[in-house]
Coordinates of C-alpha atoms in Angstrom, one line a residue:
Chain A
M26 CA -31.7 13.2 14.8
L27 CA -34.6 10.6 14.2
G28 CA -35.4 9.3 17.5
D29 CA -38.5 7.1 18.4
D30 CA -40.5 10.3 18.2
T31 CA -39.3 12.1 15.2
G32 CA -40.2 15.5 16.4
L33 CA -40.4 16.7 12.7
D34 CA -43.4 18.5 11.2
D35 CA -44.6 17.4 7.9
T36 CA -42.7 20.0 6.2
A37 CA -39.4 19.0 7.8
L38 CA -40.0 15.3 7.3
A39 CA -40.7 16.0 3.6
S40 CA -37.4 18.0 3.4
E41 CA -35.4 15.2 5.1
T42 CA -37.1 12.7 2.8
A43 CA -36.0 14.8 -0.2
A44 CA -32.5 15.1 1.2
A45 CA -32.5 11.2 1.8
M46 CA -33.5 10.7 -1.9
R47 CA -30.8 13.1 -3.1
E48 CA -28.2 11.3 -1.0
L49 CA -29.2 8.0 -2.4
A50 CA -29.3 9.4 -5.9
S51 CA -25.7 10.7 -5.5
V52 CA -24.5 7.1 -5.4
V53 CA -25.0 6.9 -9.1
S54 CA -22.3 8.6 -11.1
D55 CA -22.4 6.6 -14.3
A56 CA -24.5 4.3 -16.5
P57 CA -23.7 1.1 -18.4
P58 CA -23.7 1.4 -22.1
L59 CA -27.1 1.5 -24.0
R60 CA -28.3 -1.9 -25.4
L61 CA -30.7 -1.4 -28.1
A62 CA -32.1 -4.7 -27.9
P63 CA -34.9 -6.3 -25.7
R64 CA -34.0 -8.0 -22.4
L65 CA -35.2 -11.6 -22.4
R66 CA -38.0 -11.9 -20.0
T67 CA -40.4 -14.3 -21.7
I68 CA -40.9 -17.7 -20.3
P69 CA -40.2 -20.2 -23.1
S70 CA -42.8 -22.7 -23.9
R71 CA -42.4 -26.4 -22.8
R72 CA -41.8 -27.4 -26.5
R73 CA -39.1 -24.9 -26.9
V74 CA -37.5 -26.0 -23.6
R75 CA -37.5 -29.6 -24.9
R76 CA -36.1 -28.5 -28.3
R77 CA -33.3 -26.7 -26.4
L78 CA -32.6 -29.5 -24.1
A79 CA -32.3 -31.8 -27.0
A80 CA -29.8 -29.6 -28.7
W81 CA -27.8 -29.3 -25.4
M82 CA -28.0 -32.9 -24.2
T83 CA -25.6 -34.5 -26.7
P84 CA -22.6 -32.2 -26.2
L85 CA -23.3 -32.1 -22.5
A86 CA -23.3 -35.8 -22.3
A87 CA -19.9 -35.9 -24.2
A88 CA -18.5 -33.2 -21.9
A89 CA -19.8 -35.1 -18.8
A90 CA -18.2 -38.3 -20.0
V91 CA -14.6 -36.3 -20.5
I92 CA -15.1 -34.7 -17.1
M93 CA -15.6 -38.2 -15.3
L94 CA -12.5 -39.5 -17.2
A95 CA -10.5 -36.6 -16.0
I96 CA -11.7 -36.9 -12.3
T97 CA -10.8 -40.6 -12.5
L98 CA -7.5 -39.9 -13.8
V99 CA -6.7 -37.3 -11.1
A100 CA -8.0 -39.6 -8.4
L101 CA -5.7 -42.4 -9.6
R102 CA -2.8 -40.1 -9.6
G103 CA -3.5 -38.8 -6.1
S104 CA -3.9 -42.0 -4.5
S105 CA -0.2 -43.2 -5.5
N106 CA 1.4 -41.3 -2.5
A107 CA 1.0 -38.9 0.2
P108 CA -0.1 -35.6 -1.3
V109 CA 2.8 -33.4 -0.6
V110 CA 2.1 -31.1 -3.5
P111 CA -1.7 -30.1 -3.7
A112 CA -3.5 -31.6 -6.7
A113 CA -4.4 -28.8 -9.2
K114 CA -8.0 -29.7 -9.5
P115 CA -10.9 -27.4 -9.3
A116 CA -11.9 -26.8 -5.7
P117 CA -15.3 -27.9 -4.5
A118 CA -17.9 -25.3 -4.3
S119 CA -18.2 -23.6 -0.9
D120 CA -20.3 -21.2 0.9
S121 CA -17.8 -20.2 3.3
V122 CA -15.1 -19.3 1.0
P123 CA -15.7 -15.7 -0.5
A124 CA -17.2 -15.9 -3.8
Y125 CA -15.1 -13.1 -5.3
Y126 CA -11.9 -11.3 -4.9
A127 CA -10.7 -8.1 -6.3
A128 CA -7.1 -7.8 -7.6
L129 CA -5.0 -4.9 -8.9
V130 CA -3.2 -6.0 -11.9
Q131 CA -1.0 -4.4 -14.6
K132 CA -0.6 -5.0 -18.3
P133 CA 2.5 -7.2 -19.2
G134 CA 5.8 -5.1 -19.0
N135 CA 4.1 -2.6 -16.8
A136 CA 5.4 -4.1 -13.7
A137 CA 4.3 -2.6 -10.3
N138 CA 2.0 -0.3 -12.0
P139 CA -1.5 -1.7 -11.6
D140 CA -3.7 -0.2 -14.3
Q141 CA -6.8 -2.4 -13.6
V142 CA -8.9 -3.9 -11.0
Q143 CA -10.0 -7.4 -12.0
V144 CA -12.8 -8.9 -10.0
R145 CA -12.8 -12.8 -10.3
E146 CA -14.5 -15.8 -8.8
T147 CA -12.3 -17.2 -6.1
L148 CA -12.9 -20.9 -6.8
T149 CA -12.7 -20.8 -10.6
G150 CA -10.5 -17.7 -11.2
K151 CA -13.3 -16.6 -13.9
L152 CA -13.1 -12.9 -14.7
V153 CA -16.3 -11.1 -13.6
A154 CA -15.5 -7.5 -14.2
T155 CA -12.7 -5.1 -14.9
V156 CA -12.4 -1.4 -13.7
N157 CA -9.9 1.1 -15.0
P158 CA -8.5 4.1 -13.1
A159 CA -8.9 7.7 -14.3
T160 CA -6.6 8.5 -17.3
G161 CA -2.9 9.0 -16.2
A162 CA -3.5 7.3 -12.8
T163 CA -2.6 3.9 -11.5
F164 CA -4.2 1.9 -8.8
A165 CA -2.1 1.9 -5.5
G166 CA -4.1 -0.3 -2.9
I167 CA -7.1 -2.1 -2.3
T168 CA -8.9 -3.1 1.0
G169 CA -12.3 -5.0 1.5
A170 CA -15.2 -5.2 3.9
A171 CA -16.4 -8.4 5.3
D172 CA -19.3 -8.7 2.8
D173 CA -17.2 -9.6 -0.1
R174 CA -18.9 -6.8 -2.1
T175 CA -17.5 -3.6 -0.8
F176 CA -14.2 -2.4 -1.3
V177 CA -12.0 0.8 -1.1
V178 CA -9.4 1.4 -3.6
D179 CA -6.9 4.2 -4.1
T180 CA -5.1 5.6 -7.0
Q181 CA -2.2 7.9 -7.6
P182 CA -1.1 10.1 -10.6
G183 CA 1.6 8.3 -12.7
A184 CA 3.3 5.0 -11.9
I185 CA 4.2 3.4 -8.7
Q186 CA 7.8 2.6 -7.8
S187 CA 8.6 -0.4 -5.8
P188 CA 10.4 0.6 -2.7
N189 CA 12.2 -2.7 -2.9
S190 CA 13.6 -2.2 -6.2
N191 CA 14.3 1.5 -6.1
P192 CA 14.2 3.1 -2.6
S193 CA 15.1 6.4 -3.8
Q194 CA 11.9 6.8 -5.7
Q195 CA 9.3 6.5 -3.1
S196 CA 5.6 6.2 -3.4
V197 CA 4.6 9.4 -1.8
R198 CA 2.2 10.9 -4.4
P199 CA -1.3 12.1 -3.1
R200 CA -3.8 9.2 -3.2
T201 CA -7.5 9.6 -4.5
W202 CA -10.0 7.2 -2.8
Y203 CA -12.9 5.2 -4.5
L204 CA -15.7 2.8 -3.4
L205 CA -15.7 -0.4 -5.5
R206 CA -18.9 -2.0 -5.3
L207 CA -19.5 -5.5 -6.6
S208 CA -23.0 -6.5 -8.1
P209 CA -22.3 -9.8 -9.7
G210 CA -24.9 -10.9 -12.2
S211 CA -26.2 -7.5 -12.8
A212 CA -25.9 -5.4 -15.9
R213 CA -23.1 -3.6 -14.0
P214 CA -21.0 -6.1 -12.0
A215 CA -18.5 -3.6 -10.7
S216 CA -18.8 0.2 -10.1
L217 CA -16.4 2.8 -8.9
T218 CA -17.6 5.9 -7.0
R219 CA -15.2 8.6 -5.9
L220 CA -15.1 9.0 -2.1
R221 CA -14.9 12.4 -0.3
I222 CA -11.8 11.4 1.6
P223 CA -9.2 13.9 1.2
P224 CA -5.9 13.2 -0.8
T225 CA -3.0 12.2 1.4
P226 CA -0.6 14.8 2.8
A227 CA 2.1 15.8 0.3
G228 CA 5.3 13.8 1.0
A229 CA 3.5 11.1 3.1
A230 CA 3.7 7.3 2.2
V231 CA 0.6 5.4 2.7
M232 CA 2.0 2.4 4.9
G233 CA -1.4 0.6 5.4
I234 CA -5.0 0.7 4.7
A235 CA -7.8 -1.3 6.2
L236 CA -11.6 -1.0 5.5
S237 CA -13.7 -1.8 8.7
P238 CA -15.8 -4.9 8.5
D239 CA -18.9 -3.1 8.0
G240 CA -17.5 -0.9 5.2
T241 CA -18.2 2.3 6.9
K242 CA -14.7 3.4 8.0
L243 CA -11.3 3.5 6.2
A244 CA -8.2 3.3 8.4
A245 CA -5.0 4.6 6.7
A246 CA -1.6 4.9 8.2
F247 CA 0.9 7.5 6.6
Q248 CA 4.5 8.1 7.3
T249 CA 6.0 11.6 7.0
P250 CA 8.4 11.9 5.5
G251 CA 8.4 9.2 2.9
W252 CA 9.2 5.5 3.2
G253 CA 11.8 3.6 4.7
I254 CA 12.5 0.0 5.4
S255 CA 13.2 1.0 9.0
P256 CA 10.8 3.9 9.2
T257 CA 12.4 7.3 10.3
G258 CA 9.6 9.5 10.0
S259 CA 6.6 10.1 12.2
M260 CA 3.5 7.8 11.7
T261 CA -0.2 9.0 11.5
L262 CA -3.0 6.7 11.7
R263 CA -6.5 8.3 10.6
V264 CA -9.8 6.8 10.4
Y265 CA -12.2 8.3 7.7
S266 CA -15.8 8.1 7.3
V267 CA -16.4 6.3 4.1
R268 CA -19.8 8.0 3.6
T269 CA -18.6 11.7 4.2
G270 CA -14.8 11.6 4.0
A271 CA -14.5 13.2 7.4
V272 CA -11.6 12.4 9.7
L273 CA -13.3 10.5 12.7
R274 CA -10.0 9.8 14.5
S275 CA -6.3 10.7 14.1
W276 CA -3.4 9.2 16.2
T277 CA 0.4 9.8 15.7
A278 CA 3.6 8.1 16.8
P279 CA 6.8 10.2 16.7
Y280 CA 10.0 9.0 14.9
G281 CA 11.2 6.0 17.1
K282 CA 14.8 5.5 17.8
D283 CA 14.3 2.1 19.5
R284 CA 10.9 1.0 18.5
Y285 CA 8.6 1.7 15.6
L286 CA 5.6 0.4 13.9
V287 CA 6.2 -2.7 11.6
P288 CA 6.5 -1.8 7.8
P289 CA 4.6 -3.9 5.4
A290 CA 6.4 -7.1 4.6
A291 CA 6.0 -7.0 0.9
G292 CA 7.8 -3.5 0.7
F293 CA 4.8 -2.0 -1.2
A294 CA 2.9 1.1 0.0
D295 CA -0.9 0.8 0.7
D296 CA -0.5 -2.5 2.3
N297 CA -3.7 -4.2 3.4
L298 CA -2.3 -6.8 5.7
S299 CA -0.1 -5.0 8.1
L300 CA -2.9 -2.8 9.4
A301 CA -6.3 -4.6 10.4
W302 CA -9.5 -4.1 12.1
T303 CA -10.3 -6.7 14.8
G304 CA -13.1 -8.9 13.8
D305 CA -15.8 -7.0 15.6
G306 CA -14.6 -3.8 14.1
T307 CA -13.9 -2.2 17.6
A308 CA -10.1 -1.9 17.4
L309 CA -7.2 -1.5 15.0
A310 CA -4.2 -3.8 15.3
F311 CA -0.7 -3.3 14.0
G312 CA 2.7 -4.7 14.5
Q313 CA 5.5 -3.1 16.6
L314 CA 9.4 -3.8 16.5
T315 CA 11.6 -3.0 19.5
L316 CA 15.4 -2.8 18.8
A317 CA 18.1 -4.5 20.8
P318 CA 19.6 -2.1 23.6
G319 CA 22.2 0.1 22.2
L320 CA 21.0 -0.1 18.5
V321 CA 19.4 3.0 17.1
N322 CA 17.1 3.0 14.0
D323 CA 18.7 5.3 11.5
G324 CA 16.7 4.0 8.6
A325 CA 19.4 1.7 7.3
L326 CA 19.2 -1.3 9.7
P327 CA 17.0 -4.1 8.3
P328 CA 14.7 -4.7 11.3
Q329 CA 15.1 -8.3 11.3
N330 CA 18.8 -8.1 12.1
A331 CA 18.3 -5.7 14.9
L332 CA 15.1 -6.3 16.9
T333 CA 14.7 -7.8 20.3
S334 CA 10.9 -8.2 20.0
E335 CA 8.0 -8.0 18.0
A336 CA 4.5 -7.4 19.1
I337 CA 1.0 -6.7 18.0
L338 CA -0.6 -3.5 19.4
E339 CA -4.2 -3.1 19.8
L340 CA -5.8 0.5 19.5
P341 CA -9.6 0.6 20.4
Y342 CA -11.4 2.9 18.1
T343 CA -12.9 4.8 21.1
T344 CA -9.3 6.0 21.8
P345 CA -9.5 9.8 21.6
S346 CA -7.8 11.6 18.7
G347 CA -4.2 12.7 19.5
A348 CA -3.1 9.6 21.4
N349 CA 0.3 8.2 20.8
L350 CA 0.1 5.1 18.7
L351 CA 2.9 3.4 20.5
S352 CA 1.0 3.7 23.7
A353 CA -1.6 1.2 22.3
R354 CA -2.3 -1.9 24.3
V355 CA 0.1 -4.8 23.7
A356 CA -2.1 -7.7 22.6
F357 CA 0.9 -10.2 21.9
T358 CA 4.6 -10.1 22.4
F359 CA 6.9 -12.3 20.5
P360 CA 10.3 -12.2 22.2
G361 CA 13.2 -12.4 19.7
G362 CA 10.9 -12.1 16.7
A363 CA 7.6 -13.5 15.8
Q364 CA 9.0 -16.7 14.4
H365 CA 10.3 -17.7 17.9
A366 CA 6.8 -17.3 19.5
A367 CA 6.5 -19.4 22.7
A368 CA 3.1 -20.7 21.5
G369 CA 2.2 -24.3 20.8
L370 CA 2.3 -23.4 17.2
N371 CA 5.5 -21.5 16.0
C372 CA 4.1 -18.6 14.2
G373 CA 6.0 -17.6 11.0
E374 CA 7.4 -14.2 10.2
A375 CA 4.1 -13.1 9.0
A376 CA 2.7 -13.0 12.5
T377 CA 3.0 -9.2 12.8
T378 CA 2.7 -8.2 9.1
D379 CA -0.3 -10.3 7.8
L380 CA -2.9 -9.6 10.4
V381 CA -5.9 -11.7 9.7
F382 CA -8.7 -11.9 12.5
T383 CA -11.8 -14.0 12.9
A384 CA -15.2 -12.4 13.6
D385 CA -14.7 -13.1 17.3
G386 CA -11.3 -11.7 17.3
Q387 CA -9.0 -14.8 16.9
L388 CA -5.8 -14.2 15.1
L389 CA -4.8 -16.5 12.3
C390 CA -1.3 -17.5 12.6
A391 CA 0.7 -19.4 10.0
G392 CA 3.6 -21.6 11.2
T393 CA 5.6 -24.7 10.8
G394 CA 6.3 -28.0 12.4
M395 CA 9.2 -30.5 12.2
V396 CA 11.8 -28.0 11.6
R397 CA 14.8 -26.9 13.5
D398 CA 14.3 -23.2 13.1
P399 CA 10.7 -22.6 13.3
G400 CA 9.1 -20.1 11.0
S401 CA 9.9 -21.2 7.5
I402 CA 10.9 -24.5 5.8
S403 CA 14.1 -24.6 3.9
A404 CA 16.6 -27.0 2.7
G405 CA 18.6 -28.5 5.6
N406 CA 16.2 -27.2 8.1
C407 CA 14.1 -30.3 8.6
A408 CA 14.4 -32.0 11.9
S409 CA 13.0 -35.6 11.4
G410 CA 10.0 -36.8 9.4
T411 CA 8.0 -34.8 7.1
P412 CA 7.8 -31.0 7.8
W413 CA 4.4 -29.3 7.6
Y414 CA 2.8 -25.9 7.4
Q415 CA -0.1 -25.1 9.6
F416 CA -2.7 -22.6 10.3
G417 CA -3.5 -21.9 13.9
L418 CA -5.8 -19.6 15.8
L419 CA -4.5 -17.6 18.7
K420 CA -7.0 -16.5 21.3
Y421 CA -6.9 -12.8 21.3
P422 CA -5.5 -10.9 23.0
T423 CA -4.2 -13.4 25.5
S424 CA -0.9 -15.2 24.7
G425 CA -1.9 -18.6 25.1
A426 CA -1.0 -21.5 22.8
A427 CA -2.2 -21.5 19.2
R428 CA -4.9 -24.0 18.4
T429 CA -4.0 -25.8 15.1
V430 CA -6.7 -25.7 12.5
A431 CA -5.2 -27.0 9.5
K432 CA -2.0 -28.8 8.3
Y433 CA -0.2 -29.1 5.0
A434 CA 2.6 -31.4 4.3
A435 CA 5.7 -30.0 2.6
N436 CA 9.1 -31.0 1.7
C437 CA 12.7 -29.9 2.6
A438 CA 13.6 -28.7 -0.8
G439 CA 14.3 -25.0 -1.2
Q440 CA 12.8 -22.2 0.7
S441 CA 9.1 -22.1 1.1
A442 CA 6.5 -20.1 3.0
L443 CA 2.8 -20.2 3.8
L444 CA 1.2 -16.8 4.1
P445 CA -2.3 -16.3 5.7
L446 CA -4.8 -14.1 3.5
W447 CA -8.2 -14.5 4.8
T448 CA -10.2 -16.5 7.2
S449 CA -13.9 -17.3 7.6
P450 CA -15.8 -15.5 10.5
S451 CA -15.6 -18.7 12.7
G452 CA -11.9 -19.5 11.7
S453 CA -13.0 -23.0 10.2
T454 CA -11.7 -22.0 6.6
Q455 CA -8.7 -20.2 5.7
L456 CA -7.3 -18.8 2.3
G457 CA -3.6 -18.9 2.0
L458 CA -0.7 -18.7 -0.4
L459 CA 1.8 -21.5 -0.6
S460 CA 5.2 -20.4 -2.0
L461 CA 7.2 -23.6 -2.7
Q462 CA 10.7 -23.5 -4.2
D463 CA 11.5 -26.6 -6.0
S464 CA 15.1 -25.5 -6.9
V465 CA 17.2 -22.4 -6.5
T466 CA 15.5 -20.7 -9.4
K467 CA 12.1 -22.2 -9.5
T468 CA 9.4 -21.3 -7.1
S469 CA 5.8 -22.2 -7.5
L470 CA 2.9 -20.2 -6.0
T471 CA 0.0 -22.3 -5.0
F472 CA -3.2 -20.3 -3.8
G473 CA -5.8 -22.2 -2.1
F474 CA -8.0 -22.8 1.0
F475 CA -7.9 -25.0 4.0
R476 CA -11.0 -26.5 5.4
D477 CA -11.5 -29.5 7.8
G478 CA -7.7 -29.8 7.8
K479 CA -7.5 -30.2 4.1
F480 CA -6.0 -28.0 1.4
S481 CA -7.8 -27.3 -1.9
A482 CA -5.9 -25.5 -4.6
V483 CA -7.8 -22.9 -6.6
P484 CA -6.5 -20.8 -9.6
T485 CA -3.8 -18.4 -8.4
P486 CA -4.8 -14.8 -8.8
A487 CA -3.5 -12.9 -11.8
A488 CA -1.7 -10.3 -9.7
L489 CA 0.5 -13.0 -8.1
V490 CA 1.3 -14.6 -11.3
S491 CA 2.3 -11.5 -13.0
E492 CA 4.2 -9.8 -10.1
G493 CA 7.5 -11.1 -8.9
D494 CA 7.4 -9.3 -5.6
L495 CA 4.4 -11.0 -4.2
P496 CA 2.2 -8.0 -3.5
L497 CA -0.4 -9.9 -1.6
S498 CA -1.8 -6.5 -0.6
Y499 CA -3.0 -6.1 -4.1
I500 CA -5.7 -8.6 -3.5
A501 CA -8.7 -8.3 -1.2
W502 CA -11.8 -10.5 -0.4
Chain B
M147 CA -26.4 3.9 -37.3
T148 CA -30.0 5.1 -38.0
D149 CA -31.3 8.5 -37.0
A150 CA -33.3 6.8 -34.2
E151 CA -30.2 5.1 -32.8
T152 CA -28.1 8.3 -32.9
V153 CA -30.9 10.4 -31.1
V154 CA -31.8 7.8 -28.7
T155 CA -28.2 6.9 -27.9
A156 CA -27.4 10.7 -27.4
L157 CA -30.4 11.1 -25.2
Y158 CA -29.2 8.0 -23.1
E159 CA -25.8 9.3 -22.6
R160 CA -27.2 12.7 -21.5
H161 CA -30.0 11.5 -19.1
A162 CA -29.3 7.9 -18.1
V163 CA -27.7 8.8 -14.9
S164 CA -30.6 10.8 -13.9
M165 CA -33.1 8.2 -14.8
I166 CA -31.2 5.5 -13.1
R167 CA -31.2 7.7 -9.9
I168 CA -35.1 8.0 -10.1
A169 CA -35.4 4.2 -10.6
L170 CA -33.0 3.6 -7.8
I171 CA -34.9 5.6 -5.3
M172 CA -38.2 3.7 -6.4
L173 CA -36.6 0.4 -6.3
G174 CA -33.7 0.5 -3.9
D175 CA -31.7 -1.9 -6.2
R176 CA -29.2 -0.6 -8.7
A177 CA -29.2 -3.5 -11.1
A178 CA -32.9 -3.5 -11.3
A179 CA -32.9 0.4 -11.7
E180 CA -30.5 0.0 -14.7
D181 CA -32.6 -2.5 -16.2
V182 CA -35.7 -0.3 -16.1
V183 CA -33.9 2.5 -17.6
Q184 CA -32.6 0.3 -20.5
D185 CA -36.1 -0.9 -21.1
A186 CA -37.5 2.7 -21.2
F187 CA -34.8 3.8 -23.7
F188 CA -35.3 0.6 -25.8
G189 CA -39.0 1.3 -25.8
L190 CA -38.3 4.9 -26.8
Y191 CA -36.1 3.7 -29.7
R192 CA -38.7 1.2 -31.0
R193 CA -41.6 3.9 -30.9
W194 CA -39.3 6.8 -32.2
A195 CA -40.9 6.9 -35.6
R196 CA -44.4 7.0 -34.1
L197 CA -43.6 9.5 -31.5
K198 CA -45.8 12.5 -32.2
D199 CA -43.6 15.1 -30.3
Q200 CA -40.1 14.1 -30.4
D201 CA -39.1 17.1 -28.4
S202 CA -41.0 15.4 -25.5
A203 CA -38.9 12.3 -25.7
L204 CA -37.5 12.9 -22.2
T205 CA -41.0 13.3 -20.7
Y206 CA -41.9 9.9 -22.4
V207 CA -38.7 8.3 -21.0
R208 CA -39.4 9.5 -17.4
S209 CA -43.0 8.2 -17.6
A210 CA -41.6 4.9 -19.0
V211 CA -39.1 4.8 -16.2
L212 CA -41.9 5.3 -13.6
N213 CA -44.1 2.8 -15.2
G214 CA -41.2 0.2 -15.4
C215 CA -40.6 0.8 -11.6
R216 CA -44.4 0.3 -11.0
D217 CA -44.2 -3.0 -12.8
A218 CA -41.0 -4.2 -11.1
L219 CA -42.7 -3.2 -7.8
R220 CA -45.7 -5.2 -8.8
Q221 CA -43.7 -8.1 -9.8
R222 CA -41.7 -8.0 -6.5
A223 CA -45.0 -7.8 -4.5
R224 CA -46.2 -10.9 -6.1
G225 CA -42.8 -12.5 -5.3
D226 CA -43.2 -11.1 -1.7
R227 CA -46.5 -12.9 -1.3
R228 CA -44.9 -16.2 -2.4
D229 CA -41.9 -15.7 -0.2
R230 CA -42.7 -13.2 2.7
A231 CA -39.4 -14.0 4.4
A232 CA -37.5 -12.9 1.4
A233 CA -39.5 -9.6 1.2
V234 CA -38.7 -8.8 4.8
A235 CA -35.0 -9.5 4.3
W236 CA -34.8 -7.3 1.3
Q237 CA -36.5 -4.5 3.1
A238 CA -34.5 -4.7 6.2
H239 CA -31.1 -4.9 4.7
P240 CA -29.9 -2.1 2.5
S241 CA -27.1 -2.6 0.1
A242 CA -23.5 -2.3 1.4
E243 CA -22.9 0.8 -0.9
A244 CA -26.1 2.4 0.8
V245 CA -24.6 1.6 4.3
A246 CA -21.3 2.9 3.3
L247 CA -22.4 6.3 1.8
I248 CA -25.8 7.3 3.3
S249 CA -26.2 8.6 6.8
E250 CA -28.2 6.5 9.3
D251 CA -31.1 8.8 9.6
H252 CA -31.4 9.0 5.9
Q253 CA -31.1 5.1 5.6
R254 CA -34.2 4.7 8.0
I255 CA -36.2 7.2 5.9
L256 CA -35.3 5.4 2.6
A257 CA -36.1 2.1 4.2
G258 CA -39.5 3.5 5.2
V259 CA -40.1 4.8 1.7
R260 CA -39.3 1.4 0.3
L261 CA -42.2 0.0 2.6
L262 CA -44.8 2.5 1.3
P263 CA -47.2 1.3 -1.3
G264 CA -45.9 2.0 -5.0
R265 CA -48.1 4.9 -5.7
Q266 CA -47.3 6.7 -2.6
R267 CA -43.7 6.1 -3.1
E268 CA -43.9 7.5 -6.7
A269 CA -45.8 10.5 -5.5
L270 CA -42.9 11.3 -3.0
V271 CA -40.2 10.8 -5.7
C272 CA -42.1 13.2 -8.0
R273 CA -42.8 15.7 -5.5
F274 CA -39.7 15.7 -3.4
Y275 CA -36.9 14.4 -5.6
L276 CA -38.0 15.6 -8.9
S277 CA -39.6 18.8 -7.4
L278 CA -42.5 18.4 -9.8
S279 CA -45.7 20.5 -9.1
E280 CA -48.9 18.6 -8.2
D281 CA -50.1 19.2 -11.7
E282 CA -46.9 17.7 -13.2
T283 CA -46.9 14.8 -10.8
A284 CA -50.5 14.1 -11.8
R285 CA -49.6 14.1 -15.6
A286 CA -46.5 11.9 -14.9
M287 CA -48.4 9.4 -12.8
G288 CA -51.7 9.5 -14.9
I289 CA -53.8 10.3 -11.8
S290 CA -55.7 13.2 -10.7
K291 CA -54.3 16.2 -8.8
G292 CA -56.5 15.2 -5.9
T293 CA -55.0 11.7 -5.8
V294 CA -51.5 13.2 -5.8
K295 CA -52.3 15.2 -2.8
S296 CA -53.8 12.5 -0.9
A297 CA -51.1 9.9 -1.8
T298 CA -48.4 12.4 -0.8
S299 CA -50.1 13.2 2.5
R300 CA -50.7 9.6 3.3
A301 CA -47.0 8.7 2.4
I302 CA -45.8 11.4 4.9
S303 CA -48.1 10.2 7.6
A304 CA -47.1 6.5 7.1
L305 CA -43.5 7.4 7.1
R306 CA -43.9 9.3 10.3
R307 CA -45.6 6.4 11.9
M308 CA -43.0 3.9 10.7
L309 CA -40.3 6.1 12.1
K310 CA -42.0 6.5 15.5
E311 CA -42.9 2.8 15.8
G312 CA -39.3 1.9 14.9
K313 CA -40.4 -0.1 11.9
C314 CA -37.7 1.5 9.7

């Protein structure tokens, strides 16, 4: 409407200005509690500063001495052998690691029913803010934009049932959508604004959600009817305007007897890893499974036992509504499953369920080396020498060899895995989760980032500690 | 809780959102807007016993919010002179929340409003957002009716020029 020459007379421009102001005002729906005390704005005198410094210096000096001692002890311990298990020391500060994450968490004993969003500092785990859902609702999913400040969360009435634990109770209640905005350091570090996106259709399960990098568009994939480990319903992928709630695009895929879209790996609805925008926000990517000849998807076959190939499909945003999702362009094909990718780096099973892109569209791939059966490390699977996990970048969409960007030495005890969660725009830094099994019953989760080929552990998000099913999709950066 | 606390808290609960909205339009920054509104209500609380007409408390708060925004803009302008680059960056990049929720045309208009001098910006908020008459705007801003007219007219002209020249 507003070109270089606005073409509006004064009255019309005044009217548009009023409308713009009203639109901005509508962003505010609540206020922080009133503080009946003055804000501290005065500049302290030098004398007062000196007095304060003197009061602080003594305990600070003592604390510094303790920290130095601790660092020395950690360094001594780390130098004794090759660092197979990452040292649990605070990670160094970094501009390239997103400063905050938002996680859906639940009170103890309330498994799989997230009743709070916690915003924490990535490097320290320090709690920045908590946000509660409307009375009687639980959070269902979360997805973030590229700015580390803008997120979309959805809620559902009542509790969530985990499809893994109880397939008969599917998560198909209508979702309500909210914008979660972070303003760390302000009086209101996190705010929740209800969006105009309509509730999900009755009986539809939300398979995946993805907020565009610029935070303006929300993509959501629904399956109707309900949920299945091997989907037997039709799939709809819609893109909504975050601002207006309008449906911008809508594509569908009919029930597929021999091929279908990859269900989320964690088995939870509202997954934020199996559906992704490419780094430049111009296309959506998702996985596709194709069954071996003669096999029919009846909803009962676990896909990994029956597939012949896995692929990543890419659907440009410019694709007109109504197009068949399965006619999207094949960006990668992994014959025989992603773990058998014919790439320089053997991508793990997460290759089609954890889609993480760099800003220029490279795909982050987590894989293994020095193992007989590529994809994961387990007891008896080691070939020779020390096995390792590694992150690689696949040039997208060509199917060339992955370029290894980080390695992490592991061991052959138990079953372990490395899952990609986030990458910096350039791909130089990655966030991932290491799940290391020391014995049959003991699994340790180590969350951290790789940079310059080195792994630094950071505090594991509360959502992962308290939830046994590893709902990685409950965390967003 | 004292009477003043009770009354001011009740007023805050009823009107804080509308006041934050005004401050947000003036300042373009949610955190700064909340701070200004907190200060305004705290000022009301401190002056409650001396307030001649307690029925006009809301008018007092609105004026305090506009005054607070004026102060914040002056402080920001001083900072801008010290760091011009930061000022340009602030004006050019709206918050992600605004990007997500506000149409592109309206974002351009709001960016233009943020580039206006404080008095012109305040006049637009009073006249177009609060729908105050010229007399009411003059009283709220503590200026003459004629100045309200000229500030409003100049603001619209400047806004049109910025839109035409692609400056917002």
